[in-house]
């Protein structure tokens, strides 16, 4: 999943709630959604504190993603921030908003480990220390999963519907 697709997944998650409410009179509590942040979108599974500390590495792992306002590596998780409007594919639908509605976030452990390795190389820290720090600084309703692709497969085995955003 690309960094941009991670943002668009937020927008579609909101649409899922809206359409189910208007078309079927279902409430947020009637629905279950998991957004799997994997590959280049996994960087957005981490808090602003991690983006402030490791912006270059998180940006690099997100496909050299740049903040559309500053044209630099973001120093905040832009998908937790509002005020970007059409500049981002989430169109102001934030991680925090979706977490409050019950969306769960799965953050790919393999991608997180690759990020930790990059950070460790740049900082001299151990990979395990960085993994612990990243794992302790996840966005709301998130958890590290062994691998995004495995998590998606396991969810399908339990009759979750899969929607791929690219």
CSV table of N, CA and C in Angstrom, one decimal, residues 79-133:
chain,number,residue,atom,x,y,z
A,79,UNK,N,-1.8,12.3,8.6
A,79,UNK,CA,-3.1,11.7,8.6
A,79,UNK,C,-3.8,11.8,10.0
A,80,UNK,N,-3.1,12.4,10.9
A,80,UNK,CA,-3.7,12.7,12.2
A,80,UNK,C,-4.1,14.2,12.3
A,81,UNK,N,-3.6,14.9,11.3
A,81,UNK,CA,-3.7,16.4,11.3
A,81,UNK,C,-4.9,16.8,10.4
A,82,UNK,N,-5.6,17.9,10.7
A,82,UNK,CA,-6.6,18.4,9.9
A,82,UNK,C,-6.0,19.6,9.2
A,83,UNK,N,-6.7,20.2,8.2
A,83,UNK,CA,-6.3,21.4,7.5
A,83,UNK,C,-5.6,21.2,6.2
A,84,UNK,N,-5.5,19.9,5.8
A,84,UNK,CA,-4.9,19.7,4.5
A,84,UNK,C,-5.8,19.7,3.3
A,85,UNK,N,-7.1,19.5,3.6
A,85,UNK,CA,-8.1,19.5,2.6
A,85,UNK,C,-7.8,18.5,1.4
A,86,UNK,N,-7.9,19.1,0.2
A,86,UNK,CA,-7.7,18.3,-1.0
A,86,UNK,C,-6.2,17.9,-1.3
A,87,UNK,N,-5.3,18.5,-0.4
A,87,UNK,CA,-3.8,18.3,-0.6
A,87,UNK,C,-3.5,16.8,-0.3
A,88,UNK,N,-4.3,16.2,0.5
A,88,UNK,CA,-4.1,14.7,0.9
A,88,UNK,C,-5.3,13.9,0.5
A,89,UNK,N,-5.1,12.7,0.2
A,89,UNK,CA,-6.2,11.8,-0.3
A,89,UNK,C,-7.2,11.4,0.8
A,90,UNK,N,-6.9,11.7,2.1
A,90,UNK,CA,-7.8,11.5,3.2
A,90,UNK,C,-8.8,12.6,3.3
A,91,UNK,N,-8.6,13.7,2.6
A,91,UNK,CA,-9.5,14.9,2.6
A,91,UNK,C,-10.1,15.2,4.0
A,92,UNK,N,-9.1,15.4,4.9
A,92,UNK,CA,-9.4,15.8,6.3
A,92,UNK,C,-10.1,14.8,7.1
A,93,UNK,N,-10.2,13.5,6.7
A,93,UNK,CA,-10.6,12.5,7.6
A,93,UNK,C,-9.4,11.9,8.3
A,94,UNK,N,-9.3,12.1,9.6
A,94,UNK,CA,-8.1,11.7,10.3
A,94,UNK,C,-8.2,10.4,11.0
A,95,UNK,N,-7.0,9.9,11.3
A,95,UNK,CA,-6.9,8.6,12.1
A,95,UNK,C,-7.7,8.7,13.4
A,96,UNK,N,-7.5,9.9,14.1
A,96,UNK,CA,-8.2,10.0,15.3
A,96,UNK,C,-9.7,10.0,15.2
A,97,UNK,N,-10.3,10.6,14.1
A,97,UNK,CA,-11.7,10.6,13.9
A,97,UNK,C,-12.2,9.2,13.7
A,98,UNK,N,-11.5,8.4,12.9
A,98,UNK,CA,-11.9,7.1,12.6
A,98,UNK,C,-11.7,6.1,13.8
A,99,UNK,N,-10.7,6.4,14.6
A,99,UNK,CA,-10.5,5.6,15.8
A,99,UNK,C,-11.7,5.8,16.7
A,100,UNK,N,-12.1,7.0,16.9
A,100,UNK,CA,-13.3,7.3,17.7
A,100,UNK,C,-14.5,6.7,17.3
A,101,UNK,N,-14.6,6.4,16.0
A,101,UNK,CA,-15.8,5.7,15.4
A,101,UNK,C,-15.6,4.2,15.5
A,102,UNK,N,-14.5,3.7,16.0
A,102,UNK,CA,-14.3,2.3,16.1
A,102,UNK,C,-13.4,1.6,15.2
A,103,UNK,N,-12.8,2.3,14.2
A,103,UNK,CA,-11.9,1.7,13.3
A,103,UNK,C,-10.6,1.2,14.0
A,104,UNK,N,-10.2,0.0,13.7
A,104,UNK,CA,-9.0,-0.5,14.3
A,104,UNK,C,-7.9,-0.4,13.2
A,105,UNK,N,-6.6,-0.3,13.7
A,105,UNK,CA,-5.5,-0.1,12.7
A,105,UNK,C,-4.5,-1.3,13.0
A,106,UNK,N,-4.2,-2.0,12.0
A,106,UNK,CA,-3.2,-3.0,12.0
A,106,UNK,C,-1.9,-2.4,11.3
A,107,UNK,N,-0.8,-2.4,12.1
A,107,UNK,CA,0.4,-1.8,11.5
A,107,UNK,C,1.4,-3.0,11.2
A,108,UNK,N,1.8,-3.1,10.0
A,108,UNK,CA,2.7,-4.2,9.6
A,108,UNK,C,4.0,-4.3,10.4
A,109,UNK,N,4.2,-5.4,11.0
A,109,UNK,CA,5.4,-5.7,11.8
A,109,UNK,C,6.6,-5.8,10.9
A,110,UNK,N,6.5,-6.4,9.8
A,110,UNK,CA,7.7,-6.5,8.9
A,110,UNK,C,8.1,-5.1,8.4
A,111,UNK,N,7.2,-4.3,8.0
A,111,UNK,CA,7.5,-2.9,7.6
A,111,UNK,C,8.1,-2.1,8.8
A,112,UNK,N,7.5,-2.3,10.0
A,112,UNK,CA,8.0,-1.6,11.2
A,112,UNK,C,9.4,-2.0,11.5
A,113,UNK,N,9.7,-3.3,11.3
A,113,UNK,CA,11.1,-3.7,11.6
A,113,UNK,C,12.1,-3.1,10.5
A,114,UNK,N,11.6,-3.0,9.3
A,114,UNK,CA,12.5,-2.4,8.3
A,114,UNK,C,12.7,-0.9,8.6
A,115,UNK,N,11.7,-0.2,9.1
A,115,UNK,CA,11.8,1.1,9.6
A,115,UNK,C,12.8,1.2,10.8
A,116,UNK,N,12.6,0.3,11.7
A,116,UNK,CA,13.5,0.3,12.9
A,116,UNK,C,15.0,0.1,12.5
A,117,UNK,N,15.2,-0.8,11.5
A,117,UNK,CA,16.5,-1.0,11.0
A,117,UNK,C,17.1,0.3,10.4
A,118,UNK,N,16.3,1.0,9.6
A,118,UNK,CA,16.8,2.2,9.0
A,118,UNK,C,17.1,3.2,10.1
A,119,UNK,N,16.3,3.4,11.1
A,119,UNK,CA,16.5,4.3,12.2
A,119,UNK,C,17.7,3.9,13.0
A,120,UNK,N,17.9,2.6,13.3
A,120,UNK,CA,19.0,2.1,14.0
A,120,UNK,C,20.3,2.4,13.3
A,121,UNK,N,20.3,2.2,12.0
A,121,UNK,CA,21.5,2.6,11.2
A,121,UNK,C,21.9,4.0,11.3
A,122,UNK,N,20.9,4.9,11.3
A,122,UNK,CA,21.1,6.3,11.3
A,122,UNK,C,21.5,6.9,12.7
A,123,UNK,N,21.0,6.2,13.7
A,123,UNK,CA,21.1,6.7,15.1
A,123,UNK,C,22.1,6.0,16.0
A,124,UNK,N,22.5,4.7,15.6
A,124,UNK,CA,23.3,3.9,16.4
A,124,UNK,C,22.6,3.1,17.5
A,125,UNK,N,21.3,3.3,17.5
A,125,UNK,CA,20.5,2.5,18.5
A,125,UNK,C,20.3,1.1,18.0
A,126,UNK,N,19.9,0.2,18.9
A,126,UNK,CA,19.7,-1.2,18.4
A,126,UNK,C,18.3,-1.3,17.7
A,127,UNK,N,18.1,-2.2,16.9
A,127,UNK,CA,16.9,-2.4,16.2
A,127,UNK,C,15.8,-2.7,17.2
A,128,UNK,N,16.1,-3.5,18.2
A,128,UNK,CA,15.1,-3.9,19.2
A,128,UNK,C,14.6,-2.7,20.0
A,129,UNK,N,15.6,-1.8,20.4
A,129,UNK,CA,15.2,-0.6,21.1
A,129,UNK,C,14.3,0.3,20.3
A,130,UNK,N,14.6,0.4,19.0
A,130,UNK,CA,13.7,1.2,18.1
A,130,UNK,C,12.4,0.6,18.0
A,131,UNK,N,12.3,-0.8,17.8
A,131,UNK,CA,11.1,-1.5,17.7
A,131,UNK,C,10.2,-1.2,18.9
A,132,UNK,N,10.8,-1.3,20.1
A,132,UNK,CA,10.1,-1.1,21.3
A,132,UNK,C,9.5,0.4,21.4
A,133,UNK,N,10.3,1.3,21.0
A,133,UNK,CA,9.9,2.7,20.9
A,133,UNK,C,8.8,2.9,20.0
